Coordinates of C-alpha atoms in Angstrom, one line a residue:
Chain A
M24 CA 102.3 92.4 121.5
K25 CA 105.7 90.6 122.0
R26 CA 107.3 91.7 125.2
V27 CA 110.6 90.8 126.8
M28 CA 112.2 91.9 130.0
C29 CA 115.9 92.7 130.1
I30 CA 117.9 93.4 133.3
P31 CA 121.4 94.4 132.3
N32 CA 123.9 95.0 135.1
Y33 CA 126.8 97.5 134.6
S34 CA 129.9 97.9 136.8
E35 CA 129.2 101.5 137.8
G36 CA 127.2 102.4 140.9
R37 CA 128.8 105.7 142.0
D38 CA 129.3 108.2 139.3
E39 CA 125.9 109.8 138.7
E40 CA 126.8 111.3 135.4
K41 CA 128.0 108.0 134.0
I42 CA 125.0 106.2 135.5
N43 CA 122.6 108.7 133.8
K44 CA 124.3 108.4 130.5
I45 CA 123.8 104.6 130.6
V46 CA 120.2 104.8 131.8
D47 CA 119.5 107.5 129.1
C48 CA 119.8 104.8 126.4
F49 CA 116.5 103.4 127.7
R50 CA 114.7 106.7 128.2
N51 CA 112.1 108.0 125.7
V52 CA 112.7 105.0 123.4
S53 CA 109.5 104.0 121.7
N54 CA 108.3 100.5 122.7
V55 CA 110.8 100.3 125.5
K56 CA 109.7 101.0 129.1
L57 CA 112.3 101.8 131.8
V58 CA 110.8 100.0 134.7
D59 CA 113.5 100.7 137.3
Y60 CA 117.2 101.3 137.8
Q61 CA 119.1 100.9 141.0
P62 CA 122.7 102.1 141.4
D63 CA 124.5 100.6 144.4
K64 CA 127.5 102.4 145.8
D65 CA 128.8 99.5 147.8
H66 CA 128.5 97.1 145.0
N67 CA 129.6 99.8 142.5
R68 CA 127.0 98.4 140.2
L69 CA 124.0 99.5 138.3
V70 CA 121.0 97.3 137.7
V71 CA 118.6 98.4 135.0
E72 CA 115.2 96.8 134.4
V73 CA 113.4 97.4 131.1
I74 CA 110.5 95.8 129.4
G75 CA 109.4 96.2 125.8
E76 CA 109.2 95.0 122.3
P77 CA 112.2 92.7 121.7
E78 CA 113.9 94.5 118.7
S79 CA 113.6 97.9 120.4
V80 CA 114.9 96.5 123.7
I81 CA 117.9 94.9 121.9
K82 CA 118.7 98.1 120.0
A83 CA 118.5 100.3 123.2
L84 CA 120.6 97.7 125.1
L85 CA 123.4 97.6 122.5
K86 CA 123.5 101.4 122.6
S87 CA 123.9 101.2 126.4
V88 CA 126.7 98.7 126.0
E89 CA 128.6 101.1 123.7
V90 CA 128.1 103.9 126.2
A91 CA 129.1 101.7 129.2
I92 CA 132.3 100.3 127.6
E93 CA 133.3 103.9 126.7
L94 CA 132.7 105.2 130.3
I95 CA 133.7 102.3 132.5
D96 CA 137.3 101.1 133.0
M97 CA 137.5 97.7 134.7
R98 CA 141.2 98.2 135.4
T99 CA 140.2 100.6 138.2
H100 CA 136.9 99.0 139.2
K101 CA 136.3 98.0 142.9
G102 CA 133.0 96.9 144.4
A103 CA 131.6 94.3 146.8
H104 CA 129.6 92.4 144.1
P105 CA 131.2 89.7 142.0
R106 CA 131.7 91.0 138.4
M107 CA 133.7 90.2 135.3
G108 CA 133.1 93.1 133.0
A109 CA 131.8 96.7 132.4
V110 CA 128.6 95.2 131.1
D111 CA 128.6 92.3 133.6
V112 CA 125.4 90.4 132.9
V113 CA 122.5 90.7 130.4
P114 CA 119.6 88.4 131.1
F115 CA 116.5 88.2 128.9
I116 CA 113.2 87.1 130.4
P117 CA 110.0 86.2 128.4
I118 CA 107.0 88.3 129.4
S119 CA 104.3 88.0 126.7
E120 CA 104.0 86.3 123.3
V121 CA 107.7 85.3 123.5
D122 CA 109.1 82.1 125.0
T123 CA 112.5 80.9 126.2
K124 CA 113.4 79.9 122.7
D125 CA 112.9 83.4 121.6
C126 CA 114.9 84.8 124.5
I127 CA 117.8 82.4 123.6
E128 CA 117.7 83.9 120.1
Y129 CA 117.8 87.5 121.6
A130 CA 120.7 86.5 123.8
N131 CA 122.6 85.2 120.8
T132 CA 122.0 88.3 118.8
V133 CA 123.2 90.5 121.7
A134 CA 126.1 88.3 122.5
S135 CA 127.3 88.3 118.9
A136 CA 127.1 92.1 118.7
I137 CA 129.0 92.5 122.0
G138 CA 131.6 90.0 120.8
D139 CA 132.0 92.2 117.7
M140 CA 132.9 95.1 120.0
G141 CA 136.0 93.1 121.0
I142 CA 134.5 91.7 124.3
P143 CA 134.5 88.0 125.1
V144 CA 130.9 86.9 125.8
Y145 CA 129.6 83.8 127.6
L146 CA 126.0 82.5 127.4
Y147 CA 124.5 81.2 130.6
E148 CA 121.2 79.8 132.0
E149 CA 118.8 78.7 129.3
A150 CA 121.1 80.1 126.6
A151 CA 124.1 78.2 127.8
T152 CA 125.9 76.1 125.2
N153 CA 127.0 73.5 127.7
P154 CA 125.8 72.5 131.2
E155 CA 129.0 73.8 132.8
R156 CA 127.9 77.3 131.7
K157 CA 124.3 77.2 133.0
N158 CA 125.2 78.6 136.4
L159 CA 126.3 82.3 136.4
A160 CA 128.4 81.9 139.5
K161 CA 130.4 79.2 137.8
V162 CA 130.8 81.3 134.7
R163 CA 131.9 84.4 136.6
K164 CA 134.2 82.5 139.0
G165 CA 137.6 84.2 139.2
Q166 CA 136.0 87.5 138.2
Y167 CA 137.6 90.2 136.1
E168 CA 141.0 89.7 137.6
G169 CA 141.0 85.9 137.2
F170 CA 139.7 85.9 133.6
F171 CA 143.0 86.8 132.0
E172 CA 144.1 83.3 132.8
K173 CA 140.7 81.5 132.8
I174 CA 139.9 82.6 129.2
K175 CA 142.9 80.7 128.0
E176 CA 141.5 77.4 129.2
D177 CA 139.9 75.2 126.5
E178 CA 136.6 74.8 128.4
W179 CA 136.3 78.6 128.8
T180 CA 136.6 79.6 125.2
P181 CA 134.0 82.4 124.9
D182 CA 130.7 81.8 123.0
Y183 CA 131.3 85.0 121.1
G184 CA 134.1 87.5 120.7
P185 CA 137.8 87.2 121.1
K186 CA 139.5 84.3 123.1
E187 CA 141.4 87.1 124.9
M188 CA 140.4 89.2 127.8
N189 CA 139.4 92.8 127.1
E190 CA 141.5 94.8 129.6
K191 CA 139.3 97.9 129.7
S192 CA 135.8 96.2 129.5
G193 CA 136.4 92.7 130.8
A194 CA 134.0 90.0 129.7
T195 CA 130.2 89.8 129.6
A196 CA 127.6 87.1 130.4
V197 CA 124.3 87.0 128.4
A198 CA 121.4 84.8 129.4
A199 CA 117.8 83.7 128.7
R200 CA 116.1 82.8 131.9
F201 CA 112.7 82.6 133.6
H202 CA 111.4 85.3 135.8
L203 CA 112.6 84.4 139.3
I204 CA 109.9 84.4 142.0
A205 CA 111.1 85.2 145.5
F206 CA 108.7 83.5 147.9
N207 CA 109.2 83.4 151.7
V208 CA 107.3 81.3 154.1
N209 CA 107.3 82.3 157.8
L210 CA 106.8 79.6 160.5
N211 CA 105.8 79.8 164.1
T212 CA 109.1 78.9 165.7
E213 CA 112.3 80.5 166.7
D214 CA 114.3 77.4 166.0
E215 CA 116.5 78.3 163.0
E216 CA 117.7 74.8 162.7
I217 CA 114.2 73.6 161.7
A218 CA 114.0 76.3 159.0
D219 CA 117.3 75.1 157.7
K220 CA 116.1 71.4 157.7
I221 CA 112.9 72.3 155.9
A222 CA 114.8 74.4 153.3
K223 CA 117.1 71.5 152.6
K224 CA 114.2 69.1 152.0
V225 CA 112.3 71.5 149.8
R226 CA 115.2 72.6 147.5
H227 CA 116.4 70.8 144.4
I228 CA 119.9 70.0 145.7
G229 CA 118.5 68.4 148.8
G230 CA 116.2 66.1 146.8
G231 CA 113.2 68.5 146.8
L232 CA 111.5 70.3 144.0
R233 CA 113.4 70.7 140.7
Y234 CA 113.3 74.5 140.4
V235 CA 113.5 75.6 144.0
K236 CA 116.4 77.1 145.8
A237 CA 115.9 77.6 149.5
I238 CA 117.6 78.6 152.7
G239 CA 116.4 78.9 156.3
L240 CA 116.7 82.3 158.0
P241 CA 115.9 83.6 161.5
L242 CA 113.4 86.5 161.8
E243 CA 114.6 87.7 165.2
E244 CA 112.1 90.5 165.8
K245 CA 109.1 88.5 164.8
K246 CA 110.4 85.5 166.8
Q247 CA 109.8 83.4 163.7
V248 CA 111.9 81.6 161.1
Q249 CA 111.7 81.9 157.4
V250 CA 112.1 79.4 154.5
S251 CA 113.3 81.8 151.9
M252 CA 112.9 80.4 148.4
N253 CA 113.8 81.3 144.8
L254 CA 111.5 79.7 142.3
V255 CA 113.6 79.7 139.1
N256 CA 111.1 78.2 136.7
Y257 CA 107.5 78.9 137.8
E258 CA 106.1 77.2 134.7
K259 CA 107.5 73.8 135.8
T260 CA 107.6 74.2 139.6
A261 CA 104.6 76.3 140.7
V262 CA 104.5 78.5 143.8
Y263 CA 101.7 76.4 145.3
Q264 CA 104.0 73.3 145.1
A265 CA 106.7 75.0 147.0
L266 CA 104.3 76.3 149.7
E267 CA 102.6 72.9 150.1
M268 CA 106.0 71.2 150.4
V269 CA 107.1 73.6 153.1
K270 CA 103.7 73.0 154.9
S271 CA 104.1 69.3 154.7
E272 CA 107.6 69.4 156.1
A273 CA 106.6 71.9 158.8
K274 CA 104.0 69.4 160.0
R275 CA 106.5 66.9 161.3
Y276 CA 107.7 69.5 163.7
G277 CA 104.1 70.5 164.7
L278 CA 104.6 73.8 163.0
S279 CA 102.4 75.9 160.8
V280 CA 102.6 78.8 158.4
V281 CA 102.2 82.2 160.0
N282 CA 102.2 84.0 156.7
T283 CA 104.1 84.2 153.4
E284 CA 105.6 87.0 151.3
L285 CA 106.1 87.5 147.6
I286 CA 109.1 89.7 147.1
G287 CA 109.3 91.7 143.9
M288 CA 107.3 90.8 140.9
I289 CA 105.2 87.8 139.8
P290 CA 103.9 86.9 136.4
L291 CA 100.1 86.9 136.1
E292 CA 100.4 83.3 134.8
A293 CA 102.1 82.1 138.0
L294 CA 99.4 83.8 140.2
I295 CA 96.6 82.3 138.1
D296 CA 98.3 78.9 138.3
S297 CA 98.3 78.9 142.1
A298 CA 94.9 80.5 142.6
S299 CA 93.5 77.9 140.2
Y300 CA 95.1 75.1 142.3
Y301 CA 93.6 76.3 145.6
M302 CA 90.2 77.2 144.2
Q303 CA 90.0 74.3 141.8
I304 CA 89.3 76.7 138.9
D305 CA 89.0 75.0 135.5
G306 CA 90.7 76.8 132.6
L307 CA 91.1 80.3 133.9
S308 CA 93.1 82.3 131.4
K309 CA 95.1 85.5 131.5
D310 CA 92.6 87.1 129.1
Q311 CA 89.9 86.8 131.7
V312 CA 91.7 89.2 134.0
I313 CA 90.2 92.7 133.3
E314 CA 93.5 94.5 133.6
T315 CA 94.8 92.7 130.5
L316 CA 92.3 94.8 128.5
L317 CA 94.3 97.8 129.4
I318 CA 97.5 96.4 128.0
E319 CA 98.7 98.2 124.9
E320 CA 98.4 96.1 121.8
Chain B
M18 CA 95.5 106.2 134.2
K19 CA 91.8 106.5 135.2
R20 CA 89.8 103.7 133.5
V21 CA 86.2 102.9 133.6
M22 CA 84.1 100.2 132.0
C23 CA 80.7 100.9 130.5
I24 CA 78.3 98.2 129.3
P25 CA 75.4 100.0 127.5
N26 CA 72.5 97.9 126.3
Y27 CA 70.5 99.1 123.3
S28 CA 67.1 97.7 122.1
E29 CA 68.2 96.6 118.7
G30 CA 69.7 93.2 118.1
R31 CA 68.6 92.4 114.5
D32 CA 69.3 95.2 112.0
E33 CA 73.0 95.0 111.3
E34 CA 73.2 98.4 109.8
K35 CA 71.7 100.0 112.9
I36 CA 73.8 97.9 115.1
N37 CA 76.9 99.0 113.3
K38 CA 76.0 102.6 113.4
I39 CA 75.7 102.4 117.2
V40 CA 78.9 100.4 117.7
D41 CA 80.7 102.8 115.4
C42 CA 80.5 105.5 118.0
F43 CA 83.0 103.5 120.1
R44 CA 85.3 102.6 117.2
N45 CA 88.6 104.4 116.6
V46 CA 87.9 106.8 119.5
S47 CA 91.1 107.7 121.3
N48 CA 91.3 106.5 124.9
V49 CA 88.3 104.2 124.4
K50 CA 88.6 100.5 123.7
L51 CA 85.7 98.6 122.3
V52 CA 86.1 95.3 124.2
D53 CA 83.2 93.4 122.8
Y54 CA 79.7 93.8 121.4
Q55 CA 77.0 91.2 121.2
P56 CA 73.7 91.6 119.3
D57 CA 71.1 89.1 120.3
K58 CA 68.3 88.4 117.8
D59 CA 65.9 86.7 120.2
H60 CA 66.4 89.4 122.8
N61 CA 66.4 92.0 120.0
R62 CA 69.1 93.7 122.1
L63 CA 72.7 94.9 121.7
V64 CA 75.2 94.7 124.6
V65 CA 78.3 96.8 124.1
E66 CA 81.4 96.6 126.4
V67 CA 83.9 99.4 126.4
I68 CA 86.7 100.4 128.6
G69 CA 88.6 103.7 128.7
E70 CA 89.4 107.1 130.1
P71 CA 86.1 108.3 131.7
E72 CA 85.6 111.6 129.9
S73 CA 86.2 109.9 126.5
V74 CA 83.9 107.0 127.3
I75 CA 81.1 109.4 128.4
K76 CA 81.5 111.4 125.2
A77 CA 81.4 108.3 123.0
L78 CA 78.5 106.9 125.0
L79 CA 76.4 110.1 124.6
K80 CA 77.1 110.1 120.9
S81 CA 75.8 106.4 120.8
V82 CA 72.7 107.5 122.7
E83 CA 72.0 110.2 120.1
V84 CA 72.4 107.6 117.3
A85 CA 70.3 105.0 119.1
I86 CA 67.3 107.2 119.8
E87 CA 67.4 108.3 116.2
L88 CA 67.4 104.7 114.8
I89 CA 65.4 102.8 117.4
D90 CA 61.6 103.1 117.7
M91 CA 60.3 101.5 120.9
R92 CA 56.7 101.6 119.6
T93 CA 57.5 98.7 117.3
H94 CA 60.1 96.9 119.5
K95 CA 59.6 93.3 120.4
G96 CA 62.1 91.0 122.1
A97 CA 62.5 88.3 124.8
H98 CA 64.6 90.5 127.2
P99 CA 62.9 92.9 129.6
R100 CA 63.5 96.5 128.4
M101 CA 62.1 100.0 129.0
G102 CA 63.9 102.1 126.4
A103 CA 65.9 102.4 123.2
V104 CA 69.0 102.9 125.4
D105 CA 67.9 100.5 128.0
V106 CA 70.7 100.4 130.7
V107 CA 74.0 102.1 131.0
P108 CA 76.1 100.8 133.9
F109 CA 79.5 102.2 134.8
I110 CA 82.0 100.0 136.5
P111 CA 85.3 101.1 138.2
I112 CA 88.4 99.6 136.7
S113 CA 91.5 101.5 137.8
E114 CA 92.2 104.8 139.6
V115 CA 88.4 105.4 139.8
D116 CA 86.1 104.3 142.6
T117 CA 82.3 103.8 143.0
K118 CA 82.0 107.5 144.0
D119 CA 83.5 108.5 140.7
C120 CA 81.2 106.1 138.8
I121 CA 78.2 107.6 140.5
E122 CA 79.4 111.0 139.2
Y123 CA 79.7 109.7 135.7
A124 CA 76.3 108.1 136.0
N125 CA 74.8 111.4 137.0
T126 CA 76.6 113.3 134.2
V127 CA 75.2 110.8 131.6
A128 CA 71.8 110.6 133.2
S129 CA 71.5 114.4 133.1
A130 CA 72.6 114.6 129.4
I131 CA 70.1 111.8 128.4
G132 CA 67.4 113.6 130.4
D133 CA 68.1 116.8 128.4
M134 CA 67.4 114.7 125.2
G135 CA 63.8 114.4 126.5
I136 CA 64.1 110.9 128.0
P137 CA 63.2 110.0 131.6
V138 CA 66.2 108.6 133.4
Y139 CA 66.4 106.4 136.5
L140 CA 69.6 105.9 138.5
Y141 CA 70.1 102.3 139.9
E142 CA 72.5 100.2 141.9
E143 CA 75.2 102.3 143.7
A144 CA 73.9 105.4 141.9
A145 CA 70.3 104.9 143.1
T146 CA 68.8 107.9 144.9
N147 CA 66.7 105.7 147.1
P148 CA 66.8 102.0 148.2
E149 CA 63.7 101.2 146.1
R150 CA 65.7 102.0 142.9
K151 CA 68.8 100.0 143.7
N152 CA 67.5 96.9 142.0
L153 CA 67.3 97.2 138.2
A154 CA 64.4 94.6 138.0
K155 CA 62.3 96.8 140.3
V156 CA 63.1 99.9 138.3
R157 CA 62.3 98.2 135.0
K158 CA 59.2 96.4 136.2
G159 CA 56.3 97.1 133.8
Q160 CA 58.7 97.6 131.0
Y161 CA 58.3 100.1 128.1
E162 CA 54.5 99.4 127.8
G163 CA 53.9 99.8 131.5
F164 CA 55.9 103.0 132.0
F165 CA 53.3 105.3 130.5
E166 CA 51.4 104.8 133.8
K167 CA 54.2 104.0 136.2
I168 CA 56.0 107.2 135.5
K169 CA 53.0 109.2 136.8
E170 CA 53.3 107.6 140.3
D171 CA 55.0 109.9 142.8
E172 CA 57.6 107.2 143.8
W173 CA 58.6 106.8 140.2
T174 CA 59.4 110.4 139.3
P175 CA 62.5 110.1 137.1
D176 CA 65.9 111.2 138.5
Y177 CA 66.5 113.2 135.3
G178 CA 64.5 114.2 132.3
P179 CA 60.8 114.8 131.9
K180 CA 58.1 113.2 134.2
E181 CA 56.5 111.8 131.0
M182 CA 57.2 108.8 129.0
N183 CA 59.1 109.3 125.7
E184 CA 57.0 107.4 123.2
K185 CA 59.7 106.7 120.6
S186 CA 62.7 106.2 123.0
G187 CA 61.1 105.0 126.2
A188 CA 63.1 105.5 129.5
T189 CA 66.7 104.7 130.4
A190 CA 68.4 103.3 133.5
V191 CA 71.9 104.5 134.4
A192 CA 74.0 102.9 137.1
A193 CA 77.3 102.7 138.9
R194 CA 78.0 99.2 140.0
F195 CA 80.8 96.7 140.8
H196 CA 82.1 94.3 138.4
L197 CA 80.0 91.2 138.7
I198 CA 82.0 87.9 139.1
A199 CA 80.2 84.8 137.8
F200 CA 81.6 81.9 139.8
N201 CA 80.3 78.3 139.6
V202 CA 81.1 75.4 141.9
N203 CA 80.5 71.9 140.7
L204 CA 79.7 69.1 143.2
N205 CA 80.0 65.3 143.0
T206 CA 76.3 64.5 143.1
E207 CA 73.4 64.3 140.7
D208 CA 70.9 65.4 143.4
E209 CA 69.7 68.8 142.2
E210 CA 67.9 69.4 145.5
I211 CA 71.2 69.5 147.4
A212 CA 72.6 72.1 145.0
D213 CA 69.4 74.1 145.6
K214 CA 69.7 73.8 149.4
I215 CA 73.4 74.9 149.3
A216 CA 72.6 77.8 147.0
K217 CA 69.9 79.0 149.4
K218 CA 72.3 78.8 152.5
V219 CA 75.1 80.7 150.7
R220 CA 73.1 83.5 149.1
H221 CA 72.2 86.8 150.8
I222 CA 68.4 86.4 150.7
G223 CA 68.7 83.0 152.4
G224 CA 70.8 84.3 155.3
G225 CA 74.2 83.8 153.6
L226 CA 76.8 86.1 152.3
R227 CA 75.9 89.8 151.8
Y228 CA 76.9 90.1 148.1
V229 CA 76.2 86.6 146.8
K230 CA 73.3 85.6 144.5
A231 CA 73.1 81.8 144.0
I232 CA 71.1 79.1 142.4
G233 CA 71.4 75.4 142.1
L234 CA 71.5 73.8 138.7
P235 CA 71.8 70.2 137.3
L236 CA 74.8 69.4 135.0
E237 CA 73.2 66.4 133.4
E238 CA 76.0 65.4 131.0
K239 CA 78.6 65.5 133.8
K240 CA 76.3 63.9 136.3
Q241 CA 77.1 66.7 138.7
V242 CA 75.2 69.7 140.1
Q243 CA 76.3 73.3 140.2
V244 CA 76.0 76.1 142.6
S245 CA 76.0 79.0 140.2
M246 CA 76.8 82.3 141.9
N247 CA 77.0 86.0 141.1
L248 CA 79.3 87.9 143.3
V249 CA 78.0 91.5 143.1
N250 CA 80.6 93.2 145.3
Y251 CA 83.9 91.4 145.3
E252 CA 85.6 94.0 147.5
K253 CA 83.2 93.2 150.3
T254 CA 82.4 89.5 149.7
A255 CA 85.4 87.8 148.2
V256 CA 85.4 84.8 145.9
Y257 CA 87.2 82.6 148.5
Q258 CA 84.4 83.3 151.0
A259 CA 81.8 82.1 148.6
L260 CA 83.8 79.0 147.7
E261 CA 84.5 78.2 151.4
M262 CA 80.9 78.6 152.3
V263 CA 79.8 76.2 149.5
K264 CA 82.4 73.7 150.7
S265 CA 81.3 73.9 154.2
E266 CA 77.6 73.4 153.3
A267 CA 78.6 70.5 150.9
K268 CA 80.3 68.7 153.8
R269 CA 77.1 68.1 155.6
Y270 CA 76.0 66.0 152.6
G271 CA 79.3 64.2 152.4
L272 CA 80.0 66.0 149.1
S273 CA 83.1 67.8 147.8
V274 CA 84.0 70.2 145.0
V275 CA 84.9 68.6 141.7
N276 CA 86.0 71.9 140.2
T277 CA 85.0 75.5 139.8
E278 CA 84.6 77.9 136.9
L279 CA 85.1 81.6 136.5
I280 CA 82.8 82.8 133.7
G281 CA 83.7 86.0 132.0
M282 CA 86.1 88.5 133.5
I283 CA 87.6 88.9 137.0
P284 CA 89.4 92.0 138.3
L285 CA 93.1 91.4 139.2
E286 CA 92.3 92.7 142.7
A287 CA 89.8 89.9 143.3
L288 CA 92.2 87.3 142.0
I289 CA 95.0 88.6 144.3
D290 CA 92.6 88.7 147.2
S291 CA 91.7 85.0 146.9
A292 CA 95.2 83.9 146.1
S293 CA 96.5 85.8 149.1
Y294 CA 93.9 84.1 151.3
Y295 CA 94.8 80.6 150.3
M296 CA 98.6 81.2 150.2
Q297 CA 98.6 83.4 153.3
I298 CA 100.4 86.1 151.3
D299 CA 101.0 89.3 153.2
G300 CA 100.4 92.5 151.3
L301 CA 100.6 91.4 147.7
S302 CA 99.7 94.4 145.5
K303 CA 98.6 94.7 141.9
D304 CA 101.8 96.5 141.1
Q305 CA 103.8 93.4 141.8
V306 CA 102.1 91.6 138.9
I307 CA 104.5 91.9 135.9
E308 CA 101.7 92.4 133.4
T309 CA 100.7 95.7 135.1
L310 CA 104.0 97.1 133.7
L311 CA 102.5 96.7 130.2
I312 CA 99.5 98.9 131.0
E313 CA 99.4 102.2 129.1
E314 CA 99.9 105.1 131.5

């Protein structure tokens, strides 16, 4: 069955009643599974994670947008996390039997509907209509407060909705993107500078792998350092490639890997890809994993 | 949700009507999924693979036993595969939220019910009541024709049912066992003798790994040889251990692995186990694999 993941972020992380009314839009909806939701008081932000059949997810999401723009007033919103609107970001991520192209379509459907609610909408990541809009940080720069001016600039005409800021609800960014794999590699040294140097060689902007973002961090208690990576397109840059590159850079300092961590979720395809590399397995497919027999059809 | 796999084998692989009547017992049964069924004309044998909630699987299975012993007459059965009864073997395999202990319980429930139908039943593998009955080949030795005498021996008193052969339906063997992983490693030589030597060092009976069965085979077209392995308890002997041991034995002949093959299915746990070994991942759990979110609860 077609399955998509959607991780909308709303600018409300404190008022439990409001939070529940938003989350309720995803509860007991057939073909939609509420995976998780995390309100954050400091950020004053709610992150919802749902997975399900695309049409049903889109329908539930648009209902939640209606609820959120009713309940949230950006004119009084304060929080530590950057934000530009009541419904701040809506990324779609392909899970099964849908691809990035499909997710771009869902993003456009949703962006158009939110635009019709009188909210300026920007498409980002794979759904971006020009390279300047790919990066969310660039799109959101200036935040809610700055958007009243930014929206007037020619290059920041919204993809959908009015070319005018919505005072109450702000603006919204909608995306199609890959599942992001958070992968950390811990090394047997306390020298943070080395972790930093390795991170710079491995990451895309430093001349490294195309879809890797990386930073070096100290792990003070463990007396180790960590190369903390985000793999933003696991289909093109595999987990094993990132690991092997860290290892090969670590070698020049006589260092080795103590262990690694996968934070959050990983698609089965990515796991198979890396296992197949190390074990030289020929043609292992998702369907051969017993647990896929338990997936609802 | 609790899920068990059951792979009953019936002594009918030719008569389509009979085959369908048996397989029908698993069709459109709630909480039971018919994964596959393979009738084999030469073997004159039907292998059915189902997965589902244990109680529902047991109920469907017992219905299929009733149908099979009605339709199949062992007095006229001929086929290339060893067999001792109309319902020849019934292994239960733990899939999720059930363990071997649970499967031994299911095996006993089923064995008792089949015994009540007037059929002698033997428990094998993990469900075996003594070490002599662990191995199916030993239990089945003598086959249908030989069992009329074998059953009279003290050490071959059935675990359930009459101490007397059932002329029409024969005897049945019921088991709890682990999922068997079929894993082949191909080496860059045409020397079959080397494959044979490596297989002997790697397998349990040759002094190798506890839960590995292995043989050496020629791959004539590819001009390679294969160490073909069955891993019978992946929780205790991991796939990576088998692979590393083949590699280490291959080294003494200056050989290396060309590629490997996983035939049939592999449990997610086994895949995670080996991926974690090679990537040094700390504490990766099944729940972190996105696809597990799609499993019916």
